[in-house]
């Protein structure tokens, strides 16, 4: 069955792409597709992690701030109050860093 077109047999003197050249091109295209797919999936979990991390950091900041205030009012060891203060400071620093990271990347 032919559809009206004829194909010429490939001879040794023709300069068309060989099977190995087309395979190399196909492999290169597939590798580029894979890289683009891998890149796009890497950004999704970071956004999801960011949405989970922010409320957790705010909760920890509030808890540590209250614990710091209570330990300052109560008659407890100074090092316990310093520990809660440092934890509060660490949560605040992480929130600030995440804010600038999110702002720089354009995510909400």
Short mmCIF file of C-alpha atoms in Angstrom, two decimals:
data_model
loop_
_atom_site.label_atom_id
_atom_site.label_comp_id
_atom_site.label_asym_id
_atom_site.label_seq_id
_atom_site.Cartn_x
_atom_site.Cartn_y
_atom_site.Cartn_z
CA UNK A 1 0.00 0.00 0.00
CA UNK A 2 1.35 3.33 -0.99
CA UNK A 3 -0.12 6.74 -0.55
CA UNK A 4 1.31 8.17 -3.75
CA UNK A 5 4.70 9.09 -2.37
CA UNK A 6 7.84 7.23 -3.02
CA UNK A 7 10.89 7.10 -0.87
CA UNK A 8 14.34 6.74 -2.23
CA UNK A 9 16.60 4.18 -0.62
CA UNK A 10 19.39 5.66 1.47
CA UNK A 11 22.71 5.08 -0.12
CA UNK A 12 26.20 5.43 1.26
CA UNK A 13 26.74 8.78 -0.48
CA UNK A 14 23.75 10.63 1.02
CA UNK A 15 24.21 13.24 3.72
CA UNK A 16 20.95 12.76 5.64
CA UNK A 17 20.95 12.13 9.39
CA UNK A 18 21.98 8.68 10.37
CA UNK A 19 20.27 6.61 13.02
CA UNK A 20 23.00 7.31 15.55
CA UNK A 21 22.74 11.08 14.93
CA UNK A 22 18.96 11.11 15.36
CA UNK A 23 19.28 8.96 18.49
CA UNK A 24 21.81 11.40 19.91
CA UNK A 25 19.48 14.29 19.14
CA UNK A 26 16.54 12.46 20.71
CA UNK A 27 18.60 11.67 23.81
CA UNK A 28 19.67 15.31 24.08
CA UNK A 29 16.08 16.51 23.79
CA UNK A 30 14.94 14.00 26.37
CA UNK A 31 17.71 15.09 28.74
CA UNK A 32 16.69 18.74 28.32
CA UNK A 33 13.05 17.83 28.99
CA UNK A 34 14.06 15.91 32.09
CA UNK A 35 16.11 18.84 33.38
CA UNK A 36 13.20 21.22 32.84
CA UNK A 37 10.81 18.83 34.58
CA UNK A 38 13.18 18.32 37.51
CA UNK A 39 13.62 22.05 37.88
CA UNK A 40 9.90 22.74 37.94
CA UNK A 41 9.19 20.04 40.54
CA UNK A 42 11.95 21.31 42.82
CA UNK A 43 10.16 24.61 43.34
CA UNK A 44 6.81 23.12 44.33
CA UNK A 45 7.90 21.37 47.55
CA UNK A 46 9.82 24.46 48.65
CA UNK A 47 6.64 26.51 48.36
CA UNK A 48 4.66 23.90 50.27
CA UNK A 49 7.35 23.71 52.92
CA UNK A 50 7.31 27.48 53.18
CA UNK A 51 3.55 27.48 53.79
CA UNK A 52 3.97 24.94 56.60
CA UNK A 53 7.11 26.42 58.10
CA UNK A 54 5.78 29.96 58.57
CA UNK A 55 2.86 29.12 60.92
CA UNK A 56 5.06 26.72 62.88
CA UNK A 57 7.69 29.42 63.35
CA UNK A 58 5.07 31.92 64.47
CA UNK A 59 3.65 29.41 66.95
CA UNK A 60 7.11 28.63 68.34
CA UNK A 61 7.92 32.33 68.55
CA UNK A 62 4.78 32.96 70.63
CA UNK A 63 5.36 29.94 72.88
CA UNK A 64 9.01 30.82 73.51
CA UNK A 65 8.17 34.49 74.14
CA UNK A 66 5.56 33.52 76.74
CA UNK A 67 7.93 31.03 78.35
CA UNK A 68 10.63 33.70 78.42
CA UNK A 69 8.27 36.17 80.10
CA UNK A 70 7.09 33.58 82.64
CA UNK A 71 10.64 32.52 83.46
CA UNK A 72 11.61 36.17 83.94
CA UNK A 73 8.73 36.76 86.37
CA UNK A 74 9.06 33.45 88.21
CA UNK A 75 12.01 32.67 90.38
CA UNK A 76 13.79 30.19 88.07
CA UNK A 77 17.37 29.75 87.02
CA UNK A 78 18.69 32.54 84.77
CA UNK A 79 19.94 30.07 82.18
CA UNK A 80 16.40 28.81 81.55
CA UNK A 81 15.28 32.37 80.77
CA UNK A 82 18.31 32.89 78.54
CA UNK A 83 17.51 29.66 76.70
CA UNK A 84 13.93 30.75 76.02
CA UNK A 85 15.17 34.18 74.96
CA UNK A 86 17.65 32.67 72.50
CA UNK A 87 14.97 30.34 71.13
CA UNK A 88 12.67 33.35 70.65
CA UNK A 89 15.44 35.24 68.90
CA UNK A 90 16.16 32.23 66.67
CA UNK A 91 12.51 31.95 65.61
CA UNK A 92 12.38 35.68 64.85
CA UNK A 93 15.58 35.44 62.79
CA UNK A 94 14.20 32.44 60.85
CA UNK A 95 10.97 34.33 60.11
CA UNK A 96 12.92 37.36 58.88
CA UNK A 97 15.16 35.18 56.69
CA UNK A 98 12.14 33.39 55.25
CA UNK A 99 10.42 36.70 54.55
CA UNK A 100 13.35 37.98 52.51
CA UNK A 101 13.77 34.62 50.74
CA UNK A 102 10.10 34.55 49.78
CA UNK A 103 10.17 38.18 48.71
CA UNK A 104 13.24 37.63 46.55
CA UNK A 105 11.81 34.57 44.80
CA UNK A 106 8.41 36.17 44.20
CA UNK A 107 6.34 33.57 46.03
CA UNK A 108 3.65 34.44 48.52
#
